[in-house]
Tab-separated table of N, CA and C in Angstrom:
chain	number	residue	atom	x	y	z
L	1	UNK	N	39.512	73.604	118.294
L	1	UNK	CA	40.741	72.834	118.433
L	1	UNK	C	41.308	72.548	117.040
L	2	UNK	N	42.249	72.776	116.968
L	2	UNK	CA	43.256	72.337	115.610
L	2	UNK	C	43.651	71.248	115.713
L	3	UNK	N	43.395	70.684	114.437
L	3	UNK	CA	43.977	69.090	114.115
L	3	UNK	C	45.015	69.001	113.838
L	4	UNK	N	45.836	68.315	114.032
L	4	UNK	CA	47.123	67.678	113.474
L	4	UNK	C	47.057	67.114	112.189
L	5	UNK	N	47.673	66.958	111.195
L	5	UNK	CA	47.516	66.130	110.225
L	5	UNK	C	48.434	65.334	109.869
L	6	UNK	N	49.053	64.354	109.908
L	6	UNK	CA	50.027	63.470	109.417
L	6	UNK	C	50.792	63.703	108.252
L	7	UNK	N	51.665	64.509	108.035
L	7	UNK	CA	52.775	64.857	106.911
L	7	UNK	C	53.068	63.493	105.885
L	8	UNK	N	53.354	62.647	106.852
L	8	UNK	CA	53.852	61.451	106.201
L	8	UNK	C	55.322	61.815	106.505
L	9	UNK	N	56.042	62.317	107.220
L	9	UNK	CA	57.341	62.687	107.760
L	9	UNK	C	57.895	61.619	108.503
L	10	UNK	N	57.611	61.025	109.340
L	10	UNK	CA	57.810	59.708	110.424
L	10	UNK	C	57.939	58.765	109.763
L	11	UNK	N	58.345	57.835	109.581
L	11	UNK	CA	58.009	56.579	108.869
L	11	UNK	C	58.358	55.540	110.047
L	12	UNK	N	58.076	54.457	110.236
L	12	UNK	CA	58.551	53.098	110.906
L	12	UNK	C	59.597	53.160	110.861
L	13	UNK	N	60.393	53.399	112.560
L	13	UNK	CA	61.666	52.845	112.547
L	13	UNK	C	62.838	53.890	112.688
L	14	UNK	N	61.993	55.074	112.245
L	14	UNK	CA	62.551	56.294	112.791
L	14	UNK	C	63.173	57.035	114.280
L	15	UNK	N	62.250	55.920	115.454
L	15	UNK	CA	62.160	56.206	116.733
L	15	UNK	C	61.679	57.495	117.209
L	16	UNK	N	62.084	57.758	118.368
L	16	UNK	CA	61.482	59.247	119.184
L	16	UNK	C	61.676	60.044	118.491
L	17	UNK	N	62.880	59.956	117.991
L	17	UNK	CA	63.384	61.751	117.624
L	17	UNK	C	63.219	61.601	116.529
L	18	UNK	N	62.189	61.090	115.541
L	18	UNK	CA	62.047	61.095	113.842
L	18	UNK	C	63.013	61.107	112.984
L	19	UNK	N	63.304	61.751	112.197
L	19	UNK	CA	63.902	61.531	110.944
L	19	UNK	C	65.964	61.591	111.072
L	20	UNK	N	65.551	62.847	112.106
L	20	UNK	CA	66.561	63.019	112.599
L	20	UNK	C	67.762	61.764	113.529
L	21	UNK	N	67.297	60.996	113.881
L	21	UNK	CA	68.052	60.087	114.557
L	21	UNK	C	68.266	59.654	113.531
L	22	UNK	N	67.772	58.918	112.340
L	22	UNK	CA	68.539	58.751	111.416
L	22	UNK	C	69.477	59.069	110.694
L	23	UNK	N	70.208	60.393	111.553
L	23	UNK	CA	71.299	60.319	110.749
L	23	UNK	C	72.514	60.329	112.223
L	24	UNK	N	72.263	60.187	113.702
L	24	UNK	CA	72.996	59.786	114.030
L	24	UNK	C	73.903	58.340	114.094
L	25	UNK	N	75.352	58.478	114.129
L	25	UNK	CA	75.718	57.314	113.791
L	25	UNK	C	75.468	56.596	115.387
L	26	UNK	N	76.355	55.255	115.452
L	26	UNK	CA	75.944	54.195	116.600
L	26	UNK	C	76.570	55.399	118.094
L	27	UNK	N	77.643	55.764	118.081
L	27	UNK	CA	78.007	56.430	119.343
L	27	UNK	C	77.419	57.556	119.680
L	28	UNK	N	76.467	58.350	118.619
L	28	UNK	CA	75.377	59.367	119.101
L	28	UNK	C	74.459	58.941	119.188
L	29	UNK	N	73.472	57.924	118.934
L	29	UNK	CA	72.590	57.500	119.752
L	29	UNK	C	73.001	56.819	120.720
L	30	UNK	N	73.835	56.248	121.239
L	30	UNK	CA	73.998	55.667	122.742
L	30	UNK	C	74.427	57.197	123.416
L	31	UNK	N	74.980	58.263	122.851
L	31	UNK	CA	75.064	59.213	123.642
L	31	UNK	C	73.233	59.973	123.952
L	32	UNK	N	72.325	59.913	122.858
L	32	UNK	CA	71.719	60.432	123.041
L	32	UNK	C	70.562	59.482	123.898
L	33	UNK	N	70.542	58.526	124.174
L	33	UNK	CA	69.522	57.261	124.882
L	33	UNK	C	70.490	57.680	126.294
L	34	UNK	N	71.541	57.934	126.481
L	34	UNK	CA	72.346	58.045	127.968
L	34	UNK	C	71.881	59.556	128.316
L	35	UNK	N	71.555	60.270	127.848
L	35	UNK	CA	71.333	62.066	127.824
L	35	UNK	C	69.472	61.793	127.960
L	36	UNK	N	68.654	61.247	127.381
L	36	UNK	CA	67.409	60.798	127.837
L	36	UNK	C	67.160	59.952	129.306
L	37	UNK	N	68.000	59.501	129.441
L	37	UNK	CA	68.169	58.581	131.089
L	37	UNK	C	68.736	59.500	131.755
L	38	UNK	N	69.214	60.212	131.745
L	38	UNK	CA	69.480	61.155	132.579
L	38	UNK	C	68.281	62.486	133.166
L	39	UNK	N	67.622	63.207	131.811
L	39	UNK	CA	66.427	63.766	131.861
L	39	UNK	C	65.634	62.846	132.669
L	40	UNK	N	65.571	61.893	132.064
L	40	UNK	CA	63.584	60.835	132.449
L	40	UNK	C	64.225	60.935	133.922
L	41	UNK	N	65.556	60.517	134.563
L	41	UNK	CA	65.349	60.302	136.005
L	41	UNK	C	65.171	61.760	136.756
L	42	UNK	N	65.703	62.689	136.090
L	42	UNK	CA	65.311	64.131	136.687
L	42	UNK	C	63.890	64.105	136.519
L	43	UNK	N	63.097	64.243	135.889
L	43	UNK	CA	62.227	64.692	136.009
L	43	UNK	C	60.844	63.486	136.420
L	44	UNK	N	61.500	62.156	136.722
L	44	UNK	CA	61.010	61.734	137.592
L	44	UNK	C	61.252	61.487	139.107
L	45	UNK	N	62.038	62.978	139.389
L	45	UNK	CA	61.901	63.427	140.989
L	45	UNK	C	63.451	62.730	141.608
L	46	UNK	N	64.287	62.047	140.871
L	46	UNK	CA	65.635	61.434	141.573
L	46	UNK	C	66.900	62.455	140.987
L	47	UNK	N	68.161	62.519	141.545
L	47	UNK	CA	69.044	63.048	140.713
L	47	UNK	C	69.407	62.533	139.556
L	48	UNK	N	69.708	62.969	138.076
L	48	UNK	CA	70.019	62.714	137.358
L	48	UNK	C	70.855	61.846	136.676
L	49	UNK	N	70.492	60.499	136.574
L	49	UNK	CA	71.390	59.378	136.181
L	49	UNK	C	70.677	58.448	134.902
L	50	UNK	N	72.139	57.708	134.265
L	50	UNK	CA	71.492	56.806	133.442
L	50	UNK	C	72.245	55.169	133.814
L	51	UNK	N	72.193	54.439	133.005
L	51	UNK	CA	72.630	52.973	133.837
L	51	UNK	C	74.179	53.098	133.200
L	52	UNK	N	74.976	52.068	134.052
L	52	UNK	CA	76.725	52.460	133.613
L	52	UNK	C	76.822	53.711	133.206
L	53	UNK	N	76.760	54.346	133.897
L	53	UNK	CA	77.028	56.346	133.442
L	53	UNK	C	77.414	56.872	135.124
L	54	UNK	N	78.435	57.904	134.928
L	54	UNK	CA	78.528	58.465	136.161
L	54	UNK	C	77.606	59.015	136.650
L	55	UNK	N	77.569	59.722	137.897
L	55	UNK	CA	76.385	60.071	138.523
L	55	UNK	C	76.733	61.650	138.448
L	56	UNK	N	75.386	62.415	138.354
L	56	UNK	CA	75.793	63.674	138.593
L	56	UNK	C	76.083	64.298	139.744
L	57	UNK	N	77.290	65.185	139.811
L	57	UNK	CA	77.692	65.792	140.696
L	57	UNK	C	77.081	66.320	141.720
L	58	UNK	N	76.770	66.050	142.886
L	58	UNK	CA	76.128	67.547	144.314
L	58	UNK	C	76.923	68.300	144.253
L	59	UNK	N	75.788	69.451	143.929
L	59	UNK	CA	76.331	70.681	144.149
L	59	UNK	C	76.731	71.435	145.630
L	60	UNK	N	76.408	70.727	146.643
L	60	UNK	CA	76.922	70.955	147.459
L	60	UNK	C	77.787	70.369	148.307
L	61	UNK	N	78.095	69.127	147.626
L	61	UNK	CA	79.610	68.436	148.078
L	61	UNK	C	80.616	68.896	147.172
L	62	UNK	N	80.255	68.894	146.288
L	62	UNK	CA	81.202	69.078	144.836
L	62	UNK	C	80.784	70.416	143.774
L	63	UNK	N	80.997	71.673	144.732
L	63	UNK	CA	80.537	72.593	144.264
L	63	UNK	C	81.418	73.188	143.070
L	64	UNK	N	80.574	73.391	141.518
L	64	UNK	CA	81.484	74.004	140.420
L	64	UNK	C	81.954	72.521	139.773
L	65	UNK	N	81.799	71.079	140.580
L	65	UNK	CA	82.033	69.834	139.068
L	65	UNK	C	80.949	69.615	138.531
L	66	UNK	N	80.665	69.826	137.488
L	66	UNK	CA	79.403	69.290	136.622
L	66	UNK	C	79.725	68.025	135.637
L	67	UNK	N	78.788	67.379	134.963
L	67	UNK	CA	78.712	66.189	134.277
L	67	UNK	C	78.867	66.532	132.941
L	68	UNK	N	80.171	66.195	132.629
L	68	UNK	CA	80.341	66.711	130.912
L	68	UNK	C	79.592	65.349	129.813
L	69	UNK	N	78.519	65.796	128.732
L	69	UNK	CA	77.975	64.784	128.419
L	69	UNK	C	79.047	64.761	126.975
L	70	UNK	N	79.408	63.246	126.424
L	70	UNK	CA	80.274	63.343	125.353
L	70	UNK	C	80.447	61.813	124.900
L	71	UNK	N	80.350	62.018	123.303
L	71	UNK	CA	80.609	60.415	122.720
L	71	UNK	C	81.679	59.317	123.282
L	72	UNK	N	81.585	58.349	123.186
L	72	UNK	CA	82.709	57.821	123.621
L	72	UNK	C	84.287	58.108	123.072
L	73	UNK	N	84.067	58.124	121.809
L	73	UNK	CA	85.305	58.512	121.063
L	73	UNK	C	86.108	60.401	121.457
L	74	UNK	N	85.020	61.088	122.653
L	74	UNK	CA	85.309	62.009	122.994
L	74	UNK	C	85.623	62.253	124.243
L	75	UNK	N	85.944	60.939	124.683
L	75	UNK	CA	86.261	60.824	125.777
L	75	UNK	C	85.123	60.215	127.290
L	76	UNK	N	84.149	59.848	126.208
L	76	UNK	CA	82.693	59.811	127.470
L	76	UNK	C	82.355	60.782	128.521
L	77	UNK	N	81.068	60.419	129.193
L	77	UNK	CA	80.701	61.089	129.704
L	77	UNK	C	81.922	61.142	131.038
L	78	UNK	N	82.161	62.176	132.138
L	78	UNK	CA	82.798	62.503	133.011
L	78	UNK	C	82.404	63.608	134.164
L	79	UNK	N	82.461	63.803	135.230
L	79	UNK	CA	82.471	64.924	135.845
L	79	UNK	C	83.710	65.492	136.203
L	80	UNK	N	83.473	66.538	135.945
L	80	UNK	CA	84.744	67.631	135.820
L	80	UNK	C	85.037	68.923	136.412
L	81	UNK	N	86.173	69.820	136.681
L	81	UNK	CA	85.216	70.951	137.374
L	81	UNK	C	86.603	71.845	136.513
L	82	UNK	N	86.805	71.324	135.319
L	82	UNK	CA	87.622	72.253	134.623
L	82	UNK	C	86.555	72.762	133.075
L	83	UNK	N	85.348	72.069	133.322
L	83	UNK	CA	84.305	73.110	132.369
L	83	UNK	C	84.207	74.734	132.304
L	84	UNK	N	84.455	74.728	133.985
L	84	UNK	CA	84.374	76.793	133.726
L	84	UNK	C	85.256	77.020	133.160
L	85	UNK	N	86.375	76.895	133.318
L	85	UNK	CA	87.861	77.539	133.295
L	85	UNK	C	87.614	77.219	131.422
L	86	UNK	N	87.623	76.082	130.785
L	86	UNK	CA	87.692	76.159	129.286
L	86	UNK	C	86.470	76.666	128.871
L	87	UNK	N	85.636	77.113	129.404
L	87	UNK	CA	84.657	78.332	128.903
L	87	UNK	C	84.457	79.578	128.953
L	88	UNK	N	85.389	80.040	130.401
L	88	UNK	CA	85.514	80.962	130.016
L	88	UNK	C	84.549	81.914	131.250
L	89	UNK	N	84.181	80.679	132.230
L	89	UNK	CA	82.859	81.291	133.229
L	89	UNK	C	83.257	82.400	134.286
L	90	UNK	N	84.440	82.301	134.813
L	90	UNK	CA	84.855	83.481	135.676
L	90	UNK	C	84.458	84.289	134.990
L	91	UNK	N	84.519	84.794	133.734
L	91	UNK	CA	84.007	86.226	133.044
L	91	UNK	C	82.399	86.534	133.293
L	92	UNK	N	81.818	85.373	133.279
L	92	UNK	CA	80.088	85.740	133.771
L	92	UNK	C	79.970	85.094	134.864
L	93	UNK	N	80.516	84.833	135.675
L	93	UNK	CA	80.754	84.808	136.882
L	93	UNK	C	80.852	86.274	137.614
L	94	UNK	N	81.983	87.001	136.950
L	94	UNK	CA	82.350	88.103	137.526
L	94	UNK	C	81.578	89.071	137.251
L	95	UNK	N	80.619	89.084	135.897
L	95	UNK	CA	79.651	89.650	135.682
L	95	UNK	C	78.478	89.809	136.362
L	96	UNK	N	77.898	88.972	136.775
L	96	UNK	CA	76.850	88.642	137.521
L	96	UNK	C	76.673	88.861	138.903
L	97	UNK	N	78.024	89.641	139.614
L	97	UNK	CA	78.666	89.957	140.496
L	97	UNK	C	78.858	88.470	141.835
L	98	UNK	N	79.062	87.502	140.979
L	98	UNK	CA	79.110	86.273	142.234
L	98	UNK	C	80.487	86.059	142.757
């Protein structure tokens, strides 16, 4: 078994994401703590939500709106179903023969 060894990279205060969250400012970490609440509830078996945040879309009520994730100053998070169209998805859509 291989050891780990402590870099000294982490320091106190850094949080989850180490060094790196330190350089998000205040509206990317509340984007990124709202984008973790969303994961933790997926993958603890519920649909994907965080608290005051929209809920993600059913795909089978609301087939093709997905949950656009985005700072507040970018308009916040939203569900939308004009993501394909400004990406560009009919093209791999049509590819994929769907």
């Amino acid at each position: 078994m291989q050891r780990i060894r402590n870099s000294g990279s982490l320091k106190s205060g850094d949080g989850a994401y180490g060094t790196a969250s330190a350089r998000l400012n205040t509206e990317q970490r509340a984007l990124a703590d709202q984008m973790t609440a969303y994961w933790a509830s997926f993958i603890h078996g519920s649909a994907p939500s965080a608290p005051s945040q929209p809920v993600m879309p059913d795909q089978k009520s609301a087939p093709g709106t997905v949950l656009q994730l985005r700072t507040a100053s970018r308009g916040g998070n939203s569900a939308t179903s004009e993501t394909g169209k400004a990406h560009n998805c009919d093209l791999w859509d049509a590819a994929a023969g769907s």
